[in-house]
Amino acid sequence: MATFKRSRLALGLAVTLAACGGGGGGSSNNPTVPPPSEMPGIGTADVSTIAAADPGSALPAGWQHGAFMQIFVRSYADSNGDGIGDLRGLTAKLDYLKDLGVKGLWLMPIAASQDHDHGYAVVNYRDVETAYGSLADLDELLKQAHARGIGVVLDYVMNHSAAQNAIFVNASFSSLSTYRSWYVWQASAPSGWSVFGGNPWRSVVTGAYYAPFSDTMPDFNLFNADVVAWHQSNLRFWLNRGVDGFRFDAVGNLFENGASAWLDQPQNYALMQSMQTLVGGYAQRYMVCEAPDDPQGFGSSTACGGAFAFDLKGNILAATSGEATAVQKVADYYKTAPAGMAAFLSNHDSFAGTRVWNQLNGDVARYKLAAATTLLLPGTPFIYYGEEIGMAAASTLSGDASLRTPMSWTADATNAGFSTVSPYRALSANSATNNVAAQAADPNSLLNFYKAMLALRNSVPALSQGNYTQASSSGALLQFQRTAGGSRALVLINYGVSAATAHVSGLGNGANLARLHPSGSASAPVNVQADGSGLADIAVPAQSTLIFQVTP
């Protein structure tokens, strides 16, 4: 295994990176880096080449078209009573996730990181954060998840590493370091740059490095083929273990071509297409990308092949208030968007919005409409952990931390059933009422509504893999049809506070419509028959979702 070591001197430099000022140093501050074998070691980075060795897939075909749960392992379930969530805790909750109807898990970064919390400043790309467990614990999670038909994808950070990553420590030690060209350096910080409202260049004694997100997260130089090859080996390291794919972080920021050309550069798309090819070389794997500034561009087959629909979520939430323009935009979205777009309502980043419960001010009727829309549209829907029970943000925290609170399993005021001790972070503001135990017992709860929607998505092929046709809106009323082989479904969603009539076309001469949702008695029709022109008028109650199975 090829590795190199971090020296104590180099680590000291890394620790003081944020405090260092000025430009690059002279020769007295720029010594030649000793060979790795001569540097006193306190850490290593594996830079060995890893070949593909696909273990195959135990998952059913089409698993990636089911709904995913985004999980922050640190906040999901604590198995050992230290107040921090871990992989064994997540493994113990797989039956809950299976019962909910989830088919995939996106784990926010589980690799060893600099702050041991946020996770996106990766120290070791081929190991697990110690507090979360071990590689063996991950292997067991994969085994148990696969036995339940659930895939597991990992968050992968290709744009930057941690400043304490051994590779960067070596690169920052000297401009003569073998690994200097693995990062973006200048002899001194250039002028005229502004990224995210600040200067992205960080000055240290050996030069200035590019790190727009934080001084703790220096950007890789992805023009360097050795860096790309190393990332590819990292991906194969996880894929060879049986991981089912990746969520790629910040793909719009991968290459820099100048002070005004650092976002969504042409090289970004080409590189992500090559990563799609790599992942696609393994059986039944899946990948999705974070690209807020160009989701559809990266969601295309010429880039990632799947991306989060940042340009859809706001319209879904606005539609729930009956806003006609937003309803129309929801109806039109998948008429032109790539098929691999991943719908979502919120996530771990505050820039994407707070928790859905907070955005909708606890309005359960609107919340259910948002959930139905997300889970019934094409693409792959993602649920942020706790969304299914209406978890709120923490009232005592701000920013991202308020969105990454411990999962609310019970009403326990101390730990919400997340741990046997007080958790590392404050609980959700509504954990006393919006928790799994309480909602499981309430047939009208958000949790049971999510279960109903996911059960239909999983049992009706048209709702998981079908095409998207006859999509239109009329005021606060949305309608669309989905077809896959012999399976056909009609979805009607009335976001308005008054009943409406849907004028449905394209059903086929005399087609029969059998109501799939809601089950049991309801004010909506149970069975409808289209006329000889394939038309039908259907009454849709206020703030409701109707789903019909269509047969000739």
Coordinates of C-alpha atoms in Angstrom, one line a residue:
M1 CA 0.0 0.0 0.0
A2 CA 1.5 3.3 -1.1
T3 CA 1.3 6.0 1.6
F4 CA 3.1 9.1 2.7
K5 CA 3.5 10.5 6.2
R6 CA 2.7 13.9 7.7
S7 CA 5.5 15.5 9.7
R8 CA 5.0 17.3 13.0
L9 CA 6.5 20.4 11.4
A10 CA 4.0 20.2 8.5
L11 CA 1.1 19.5 10.8
G12 CA 2.0 22.6 12.8
L13 CA 1.9 24.6 9.6
A14 CA -1.6 23.2 8.9
V15 CA -2.9 24.1 12.3
T16 CA -1.8 27.7 11.9
L17 CA -3.0 28.1 8.3
A18 CA -5.9 30.5 9.2
A19 CA -3.6 32.7 11.3
C20 CA -0.8 33.0 8.7
G21 CA -0.7 36.2 6.6
G22 CA 1.3 37.6 3.8
G23 CA 2.5 36.0 0.6
G24 CA 4.9 33.2 -0.2
G25 CA 8.1 33.0 1.7
G26 CA 11.6 33.0 0.4
S27 CA 14.0 30.1 0.1
S28 CA 14.6 30.0 3.9
N29 CA 10.9 29.3 4.4
N30 CA 10.6 27.0 1.5
P31 CA 12.7 23.9 2.2
T32 CA 12.7 20.8 0.0
V33 CA 10.3 18.3 1.4
P34 CA 12.1 15.2 2.7
P35 CA 11.1 11.9 1.2
P36 CA 8.1 10.4 3.1
S37 CA 10.3 7.8 4.7
E38 CA 12.4 10.4 6.4
M39 CA 9.5 12.5 7.8
P40 CA 8.5 11.7 11.4
G41 CA 5.1 10.2 10.9
I42 CA 1.9 11.0 12.8
G43 CA -0.5 10.2 10.0
T44 CA -0.7 8.8 6.5
A45 CA -2.7 9.1 3.3
D46 CA -3.2 6.2 1.0
V47 CA -2.4 7.2 -2.6
S48 CA -2.2 3.7 -4.0
T49 CA -4.0 2.8 -7.2
I50 CA -7.1 0.6 -6.8
A51 CA -8.4 -1.5 -9.6
A52 CA -12.1 -2.3 -10.2
A53 CA -13.4 -5.5 -8.5
D54 CA -17.1 -5.4 -8.8
P55 CA -18.7 -7.7 -6.1
G56 CA -22.0 -7.5 -8.0
S57 CA -25.3 -6.3 -6.6
A58 CA -27.8 -8.1 -4.4
L59 CA -30.4 -5.4 -4.9
P60 CA -33.5 -5.8 -7.1
A61 CA -33.6 -4.3 -10.5
G62 CA -34.8 -0.7 -10.4
W63 CA -34.1 -0.2 -6.8
Q64 CA -32.7 3.3 -7.5
H65 CA -36.1 4.5 -8.7
G66 CA -37.5 4.2 -5.2
A67 CA -37.3 6.9 -2.6
F68 CA -34.0 7.7 -0.8
M69 CA -33.6 8.8 2.8
Q70 CA -30.8 11.3 3.4
I71 CA -29.2 10.5 6.7
F72 CA -26.7 12.3 8.9
V73 CA -25.2 9.3 10.7
R74 CA -24.0 11.5 13.6
S75 CA -27.7 12.5 14.4
Y76 CA -29.6 9.3 13.5
A77 CA -29.2 6.7 16.3
D78 CA -26.6 6.2 19.0
S79 CA -25.8 2.5 19.7
N80 CA -23.1 2.8 22.4
G81 CA -24.4 5.6 24.7
D82 CA -21.8 8.3 23.9
G83 CA -24.4 10.7 22.6
I84 CA -23.2 10.5 19.0
G85 CA -25.0 8.6 16.2
D86 CA -23.1 5.8 14.6
L87 CA -23.2 3.1 11.9
R88 CA -24.4 0.4 14.3
G89 CA -27.2 2.7 15.4
L90 CA -28.3 3.2 11.8
T91 CA -28.1 -0.6 11.1
A92 CA -30.5 -1.1 14.1
K93 CA -33.0 1.2 12.4
L94 CA -33.1 -0.5 9.0
D95 CA -36.4 -2.3 9.7
Y96 CA -38.0 1.1 10.4
L97 CA -36.7 2.4 7.1
K98 CA -37.8 -0.7 5.2
D99 CA -41.3 -0.5 6.8
L100 CA -41.4 3.2 5.8
G101 CA -40.8 2.1 2.2
V102 CA -37.4 3.6 1.6
K103 CA -35.3 1.9 -1.1
G104 CA -32.0 3.8 -0.8
L105 CA -29.9 5.7 1.8
W106 CA -27.7 8.7 1.1
L107 CA -25.2 8.9 4.0
M108 CA -23.8 12.3 4.5
P109 CA -19.9 12.1 4.8
I110 CA -18.8 9.2 7.0
A111 CA -15.1 9.5 6.1
A112 CA -12.7 10.7 8.7
S113 CA -13.0 14.5 8.8
Q114 CA -11.3 17.5 10.2
D115 CA -14.1 18.7 12.5
H116 CA -15.6 15.2 13.1
D117 CA -19.1 16.7 12.6
H118 CA -19.7 18.7 9.4
G119 CA -17.9 16.0 7.5
Y120 CA -17.1 17.8 4.2
A121 CA -13.5 18.5 5.1
V122 CA -12.1 15.0 4.6
V123 CA -8.9 13.9 6.3
N124 CA -8.9 10.3 5.1
Y125 CA -10.8 9.3 2.0
R126 CA -10.5 5.6 2.7
D127 CA -11.6 5.2 6.3
V128 CA -14.6 5.8 8.5
E129 CA -14.9 8.6 11.1
T130 CA -13.9 6.9 14.4
A131 CA -17.0 8.1 16.3
Y132 CA -19.2 6.3 13.6
G133 CA -17.4 3.0 13.9
S134 CA -15.2 1.0 11.5
L135 CA -15.0 -0.3 8.0
A136 CA -16.3 -3.6 9.4
D137 CA -19.4 -1.7 10.8
L138 CA -20.0 -0.2 7.3
D139 CA -19.7 -3.7 5.8
E140 CA -22.3 -5.0 8.2
L141 CA -24.6 -2.0 7.4
L142 CA -24.3 -2.8 3.7
K143 CA -25.0 -6.5 4.3
Q144 CA -28.1 -5.8 6.4
A145 CA -29.4 -3.0 4.1
H146 CA -29.0 -5.2 1.0
A147 CA -30.9 -8.0 2.7
R148 CA -33.8 -5.6 3.0
G149 CA -33.6 -4.4 -0.6
I150 CA -32.1 -1.1 0.4
G151 CA -29.1 0.5 -1.4
V152 CA -26.5 2.7 0.3
V153 CA -24.7 5.6 -1.4
L154 CA -22.0 7.7 0.2
D155 CA -21.4 11.4 0.0
Y156 CA -18.2 12.0 -1.9
V157 CA -16.2 15.3 -1.8
M158 CA -14.1 15.7 -4.9
N159 CA -13.7 19.5 -5.0
H160 CA -11.6 19.9 -1.8
S161 CA -10.1 18.1 1.1
A162 CA -9.4 19.0 4.7
A163 CA -6.4 21.3 5.5
Q164 CA -5.4 18.5 7.8
N165 CA -5.5 15.9 5.1
A166 CA -2.0 14.5 4.9
I167 CA -1.8 15.2 1.2
F168 CA -2.4 18.9 1.7
V169 CA -0.1 19.1 4.8
N170 CA 2.7 17.7 2.6
A171 CA 1.8 20.1 -0.3
S172 CA 1.7 23.2 2.1
F173 CA 5.1 22.4 3.6
S174 CA 7.0 23.5 0.5
S175 CA 6.5 24.7 -3.1
L176 CA 8.9 21.8 -4.0
S177 CA 6.6 19.2 -2.5
T178 CA 5.7 16.3 -4.9
Y179 CA 2.1 16.9 -4.0
R180 CA 2.1 20.7 -4.4
S181 CA 0.4 20.4 -7.8
W182 CA -2.4 18.4 -6.3
Y183 CA -3.9 21.7 -5.0
V184 CA -4.5 25.1 -6.5
W185 CA -1.5 27.4 -5.5
Q186 CA -0.1 30.8 -6.4
A187 CA 3.1 32.3 -5.2
S188 CA 1.0 35.1 -3.6
A189 CA -2.7 35.7 -3.4
P190 CA -4.0 37.3 -6.7
S191 CA -6.3 40.2 -6.7
G192 CA -9.7 40.6 -8.2
W193 CA -11.3 37.4 -6.9
S194 CA -14.6 37.2 -5.0
V195 CA -16.3 33.9 -4.4
F196 CA -19.3 33.5 -2.1
G197 CA -18.7 37.2 -1.2
G198 CA -15.1 36.8 0.0
N199 CA -11.5 36.3 -1.1
P200 CA -11.0 32.6 -1.8
W201 CA -7.2 32.8 -1.6
R202 CA -5.5 31.9 1.8
S203 CA -2.0 33.1 2.4
V204 CA 0.6 31.0 4.2
V205 CA 4.4 31.2 4.4
T206 CA 4.9 29.0 1.3
G207 CA 2.3 30.7 -1.0
A208 CA -1.4 31.1 -1.3
Y209 CA -3.9 28.3 -1.8
Y210 CA -7.4 28.5 -3.2
A211 CA -10.1 27.6 -0.7
P212 CA -13.5 29.4 -1.4
F213 CA -15.6 27.4 1.1
S214 CA -13.2 27.8 4.1
D215 CA -9.5 28.0 5.0
T216 CA -10.0 24.4 6.3
M217 CA -11.1 23.1 2.9
P218 CA -8.4 23.7 0.2
D219 CA -9.5 22.9 -3.4
F220 CA -7.9 20.1 -5.4
N221 CA -6.3 20.9 -8.7
L222 CA -8.4 18.7 -10.9
F223 CA -6.5 19.7 -14.0
N224 CA -3.8 17.3 -12.6
A225 CA -4.5 13.8 -14.0
D226 CA -2.9 12.2 -11.0
V227 CA -5.5 13.8 -8.7
V228 CA -8.4 12.6 -10.9
A229 CA -6.9 9.1 -11.0
W230 CA -6.6 9.1 -7.2
H231 CA -10.2 10.2 -6.8
Q232 CA -11.2 7.4 -9.1
S233 CA -9.2 4.9 -7.0
N234 CA -11.1 6.2 -3.9
L235 CA -14.4 5.6 -5.6
R236 CA -13.4 2.1 -6.5
F237 CA -12.2 1.5 -2.9
W238 CA -15.8 2.0 -1.8
L239 CA -17.5 0.4 -4.8
N240 CA -15.4 -2.7 -4.4
R241 CA -16.7 -3.0 -0.8
G242 CA -20.3 -3.1 -2.1
V243 CA -21.3 0.6 -1.7
D244 CA -24.1 1.2 -4.2
G245 CA -23.0 4.6 -5.5
F246 CA -22.4 8.2 -4.6
R247 CA -23.8 11.7 -4.0
F248 CA -21.2 14.1 -5.4
D249 CA -20.7 17.3 -3.5
A250 CA -20.3 20.8 -5.1
V251 CA -19.8 19.6 -8.7
G252 CA -20.2 23.2 -10.0
N253 CA -17.0 24.3 -8.3
L254 CA -14.5 21.7 -9.5
F255 CA -12.4 23.8 -12.0
E256 CA -11.2 27.4 -11.9
N257 CA -10.4 29.2 -15.2
G258 CA -9.9 32.7 -13.7
A259 CA -11.4 35.2 -11.3
S260 CA -14.7 35.3 -13.2
A261 CA -14.8 31.7 -14.4
W262 CA -14.9 29.5 -11.3
L263 CA -18.4 28.1 -11.5
D264 CA -19.9 25.5 -13.8
Q265 CA -16.9 25.4 -16.1
P266 CA -17.0 23.1 -19.2
Q267 CA -14.4 20.8 -17.6
N268 CA -16.8 20.1 -14.7
Y269 CA -19.4 18.5 -16.9
A270 CA -16.8 16.4 -18.8
L271 CA -15.2 15.2 -15.5
M272 CA -18.6 14.2 -14.0
Q273 CA -19.5 12.3 -17.2
S274 CA -16.3 10.3 -16.7
M275 CA -17.3 9.6 -13.1
Q276 CA -20.7 8.5 -14.3
T277 CA -18.9 6.0 -16.6
L278 CA -16.8 4.7 -13.8
V279 CA -19.8 4.2 -11.4
G280 CA -21.8 2.7 -14.3
G281 CA -19.1 0.1 -14.8
Y282 CA -20.4 -1.6 -11.6
A283 CA -23.7 -3.5 -11.5
Q284 CA -26.8 -1.5 -10.5
R285 CA -25.0 1.5 -9.0
Y286 CA -26.4 5.0 -8.8
M287 CA -25.0 8.5 -8.6
V288 CA -26.5 12.0 -8.1
C289 CA -24.9 15.4 -8.0
E290 CA -25.3 18.6 -6.0
A291 CA -25.3 21.5 -8.5
P292 CA -27.5 24.3 -7.2
D293 CA -26.6 26.7 -10.0
D294 CA -27.2 24.3 -12.9
P295 CA -29.1 21.3 -11.7
Q296 CA -30.5 20.3 -15.1
G297 CA -27.2 20.8 -16.9
F298 CA -25.5 18.4 -14.5
G299 CA -28.5 16.1 -14.4
S300 CA -28.1 15.3 -18.1
S301 CA -26.5 12.2 -19.5
T302 CA -23.5 14.2 -20.6
A303 CA -22.6 15.0 -17.0
C304 CA -23.8 13.3 -13.8
G305 CA -26.9 11.6 -15.2
G306 CA -28.8 12.7 -12.1
A307 CA -28.9 15.9 -10.0
F308 CA -30.9 17.4 -7.2
A309 CA -33.8 19.5 -8.5
F310 CA -32.9 22.8 -6.7
D311 CA -35.0 24.5 -9.4
L312 CA -38.2 22.5 -8.5
K313 CA -38.3 22.4 -4.7
G314 CA -39.3 26.0 -4.2
N315 CA -42.2 25.7 -6.6
I316 CA -43.5 22.6 -4.9
L317 CA -43.6 24.3 -1.6
A318 CA -45.2 27.4 -3.1
A319 CA -47.7 25.3 -4.9
T320 CA -49.0 24.0 -1.6
S321 CA -50.5 27.4 -0.9
G322 CA -52.5 27.2 -4.1
E323 CA -50.2 29.6 -6.0
A324 CA -51.3 29.0 -9.7
T325 CA -48.0 30.1 -11.2
A326 CA -46.0 27.6 -9.0
V327 CA -48.5 24.8 -9.8
Q328 CA -48.0 25.4 -13.5
K329 CA -44.2 25.3 -13.1
V330 CA -44.5 22.0 -11.2
A331 CA -46.6 20.6 -14.0
D332 CA -44.2 21.7 -16.7
Y333 CA -40.9 20.7 -15.0
Y334 CA -40.5 17.1 -16.1
K335 CA -41.7 17.9 -19.6
T336 CA -38.2 19.2 -20.4
A337 CA -36.0 18.2 -17.4
P338 CA -33.7 15.2 -17.6
A339 CA -35.3 12.0 -16.3
G340 CA -32.7 11.6 -13.6
M341 CA -33.6 14.7 -11.6
A342 CA -34.0 14.1 -7.9
A343 CA -36.8 15.9 -6.2
F344 CA -36.5 17.0 -2.6
L345 CA -38.0 19.5 -0.2
S346 CA -35.1 20.4 2.1
N347 CA -31.7 19.0 3.1
H348 CA -28.8 19.6 5.5
D349 CA -27.8 23.0 4.1
S350 CA -29.4 26.2 5.4
F351 CA -28.9 27.8 2.0
A352 CA -31.5 25.3 0.7
G353 CA -34.0 26.4 3.3
T354 CA -34.9 25.4 6.8
R355 CA -36.9 22.3 7.7
V356 CA -40.1 21.8 5.8
W357 CA -42.1 22.0 9.1
N358 CA -40.7 25.5 9.6
Q359 CA -41.2 26.6 6.0
L360 CA -44.8 25.6 6.1
N361 CA -45.4 26.8 9.6
G362 CA -46.6 23.4 10.8
D363 CA -49.5 23.2 8.3
V364 CA -50.0 19.4 8.0
A365 CA -52.4 19.7 5.1
R366 CA -49.9 21.6 3.0
Y367 CA -47.1 19.3 4.2
K368 CA -48.9 16.2 2.9
L369 CA -49.4 17.9 -0.5
A370 CA -45.7 18.7 -0.7
A371 CA -44.8 15.1 0.2
A372 CA -47.3 13.6 -2.4
T373 CA -45.9 15.9 -5.1
T374 CA -42.3 15.0 -4.4
L375 CA -42.9 11.2 -4.1
L376 CA -45.2 10.8 -7.1
L377 CA -43.3 12.8 -9.8
P378 CA -40.7 11.2 -12.0
G379 CA -37.0 10.9 -11.1
T380 CA -35.7 9.8 -7.7
P381 CA -37.2 11.5 -4.7
F382 CA -35.1 12.2 -1.6
I383 CA -36.4 12.6 2.0
Y384 CA -34.3 14.3 4.6
Y385 CA -34.3 12.3 7.8
G386 CA -37.1 13.3 10.1
E387 CA -39.0 15.0 7.3
E388 CA -41.4 12.0 7.4
I389 CA -42.5 13.0 10.9
G390 CA -42.4 16.8 10.5
M391 CA -39.2 17.4 12.5
A392 CA -38.6 21.1 13.1
A393 CA -35.3 22.9 13.3
A394 CA -33.7 23.3 16.7
S395 CA -34.9 26.6 18.3
T396 CA -31.7 27.0 20.2
L397 CA -29.4 26.6 17.3
S398 CA -28.8 28.5 14.0
G399 CA -27.5 27.8 10.6
D400 CA -26.8 24.2 9.4
A401 CA -26.5 22.9 13.0
S402 CA -30.2 23.7 13.6
L403 CA -31.1 21.4 10.6
R404 CA -28.9 18.4 11.7
T405 CA -30.4 17.7 15.1
P406 CA -30.8 14.2 16.6
M407 CA -33.6 12.1 15.1
S408 CA -36.8 12.3 17.2
W409 CA -37.7 8.7 17.9
T410 CA -39.7 9.2 21.1
A411 CA -41.0 12.1 23.3
D412 CA -38.2 11.7 25.8
A413 CA -37.4 15.3 26.8
T414 CA -33.7 14.4 27.3
N415 CA -32.7 12.5 24.3
A416 CA -35.8 11.8 22.1
G417 CA -34.9 8.2 22.0
F418 CA -31.8 8.9 20.0
S419 CA -29.5 7.9 22.8
T420 CA -29.4 6.7 26.4
V421 CA -27.7 9.9 27.4
S422 CA -28.0 13.6 26.5
P423 CA -27.1 14.0 22.8
Y424 CA -24.2 15.9 21.5
R425 CA -26.6 18.5 20.0
A426 CA -29.9 20.1 21.0
L427 CA -33.1 18.3 20.0
S428 CA -35.6 19.4 17.4
A429 CA -38.0 22.1 18.7
N430 CA -41.0 19.8 18.4
S431 CA -39.6 16.4 19.4
A432 CA -42.2 16.1 22.2
T433 CA -45.0 15.9 19.6
N434 CA -43.4 15.1 16.3
N435 CA -41.7 11.8 16.9
V436 CA -41.8 8.3 15.4
A437 CA -43.6 6.7 18.4
A438 CA -46.4 9.2 18.5
Q439 CA -46.9 9.3 14.8
A440 CA -46.9 5.6 14.3
A441 CA -49.9 5.4 16.5
D442 CA -51.9 8.1 14.6
P443 CA -53.4 6.8 11.3
N444 CA -53.7 10.4 10.1
S445 CA -50.1 11.4 10.8
L446 CA -47.4 12.6 8.4
L447 CA -45.5 9.3 9.0
N448 CA -48.4 7.2 7.9
F449 CA -49.1 9.4 4.9
Y450 CA -45.4 9.0 3.8
K451 CA -45.9 5.3 4.2
A452 CA -49.0 5.3 2.0
M453 CA -47.3 7.3 -0.7
L454 CA -44.2 5.1 -0.7
A455 CA -46.2 1.9 -0.7
L456 CA -47.9 3.0 -3.8
R457 CA -44.7 4.1 -5.5
N458 CA -43.2 0.7 -4.7
S459 CA -46.2 -1.4 -5.8
V460 CA -47.3 0.5 -8.9
P461 CA -44.5 0.4 -11.5
A462 CA -45.9 3.4 -13.3
L463 CA -45.3 5.6 -10.2
S464 CA -41.7 4.5 -9.8
Q465 CA -40.5 4.2 -13.4
G466 CA -43.2 5.4 -15.7
N467 CA -43.0 8.2 -18.2
Y468 CA -44.7 11.5 -17.7
T469 CA -47.7 12.5 -19.9
Q470 CA -50.9 14.6 -20.0
A471 CA -49.4 17.0 -17.4
S472 CA -51.3 20.2 -16.9
S473 CA -52.6 22.6 -14.3
S474 CA -55.7 24.7 -13.8
G475 CA -55.5 27.2 -11.1
A476 CA -54.5 25.2 -7.9
L477 CA -55.2 21.8 -9.6
L478 CA -52.4 19.6 -10.9
Q479 CA -52.8 16.5 -13.0
F480 CA -50.5 14.1 -14.7
Q481 CA -50.3 10.5 -15.9
R482 CA -47.5 8.0 -15.7
T483 CA -47.2 4.8 -17.7
A484 CA -44.7 1.8 -17.5
G485 CA -45.5 -1.2 -19.6
G486 CA -49.0 -2.3 -18.7
S487 CA -49.1 -0.2 -15.5
R488 CA -50.8 3.2 -15.8
A489 CA -51.6 5.8 -13.1
L490 CA -53.4 9.1 -12.9
V491 CA -52.4 11.6 -10.2
L492 CA -54.6 14.6 -9.3
I493 CA -53.5 17.1 -6.6
N494 CA -55.7 19.9 -5.5
Y495 CA -53.6 22.5 -3.6
G496 CA -56.5 24.8 -3.2
V497 CA -58.8 25.3 -0.2
S498 CA -61.9 24.7 -2.3
A499 CA -63.0 21.6 -4.2
A500 CA -62.2 21.5 -7.9
T501 CA -63.1 19.4 -10.9
A502 CA -60.3 17.9 -13.0
H503 CA -61.1 17.6 -16.7
V504 CA -58.9 14.6 -17.6
S505 CA -58.1 13.6 -21.2
G506 CA -56.0 11.0 -23.0
L507 CA -57.4 8.1 -20.9
G508 CA -58.5 5.9 -23.8
N509 CA -62.0 5.0 -25.0
G510 CA -64.0 3.8 -22.0
A511 CA -61.0 3.4 -19.7
N512 CA -61.7 2.3 -16.2
L513 CA -60.2 4.3 -13.3
A514 CA -59.9 2.5 -9.9
R515 CA -59.0 4.7 -6.9
L516 CA -55.8 3.7 -5.2
H517 CA -55.6 6.6 -2.8
P518 CA -57.1 7.5 -0.5
S519 CA -58.1 4.0 0.6
G520 CA -61.3 3.4 2.4
S521 CA -64.2 5.8 2.4
A522 CA -63.6 9.3 1.1
S523 CA -65.6 12.1 -0.5
A524 CA -63.8 11.4 -3.8
P525 CA -65.1 8.9 -6.4
V526 CA -64.0 5.3 -6.0
N527 CA -64.4 4.3 -9.6
V528 CA -64.6 6.4 -12.8
Q529 CA -65.1 5.5 -16.4
A530 CA -63.9 7.6 -19.3
D531 CA -66.3 8.3 -22.1
G532 CA -65.9 7.3 -25.7
S533 CA -63.3 10.1 -26.3
G534 CA -61.1 9.1 -23.4
L535 CA -62.4 12.0 -21.2
A536 CA -63.5 12.1 -17.6
D537 CA -64.5 14.8 -15.1
I538 CA -63.4 14.0 -11.6
A539 CA -64.2 15.9 -8.4
V540 CA -61.1 16.5 -6.3
P541 CA -61.7 17.6 -2.7
A542 CA -59.8 20.6 -1.3
Q543 CA -56.2 20.1 -0.3
S544 CA -56.2 16.4 -1.4
T545 CA -54.3 13.9 -3.5
L546 CA -56.2 11.3 -5.6
I547 CA -54.4 8.5 -7.4
F548 CA -56.2 6.1 -9.8
Q549 CA -55.1 3.0 -11.6
V550 CA -56.1 3.3 -15.3
T551 CA -57.0 0.1 -17.2
P552 CA -58.4 -0.2 -20.8

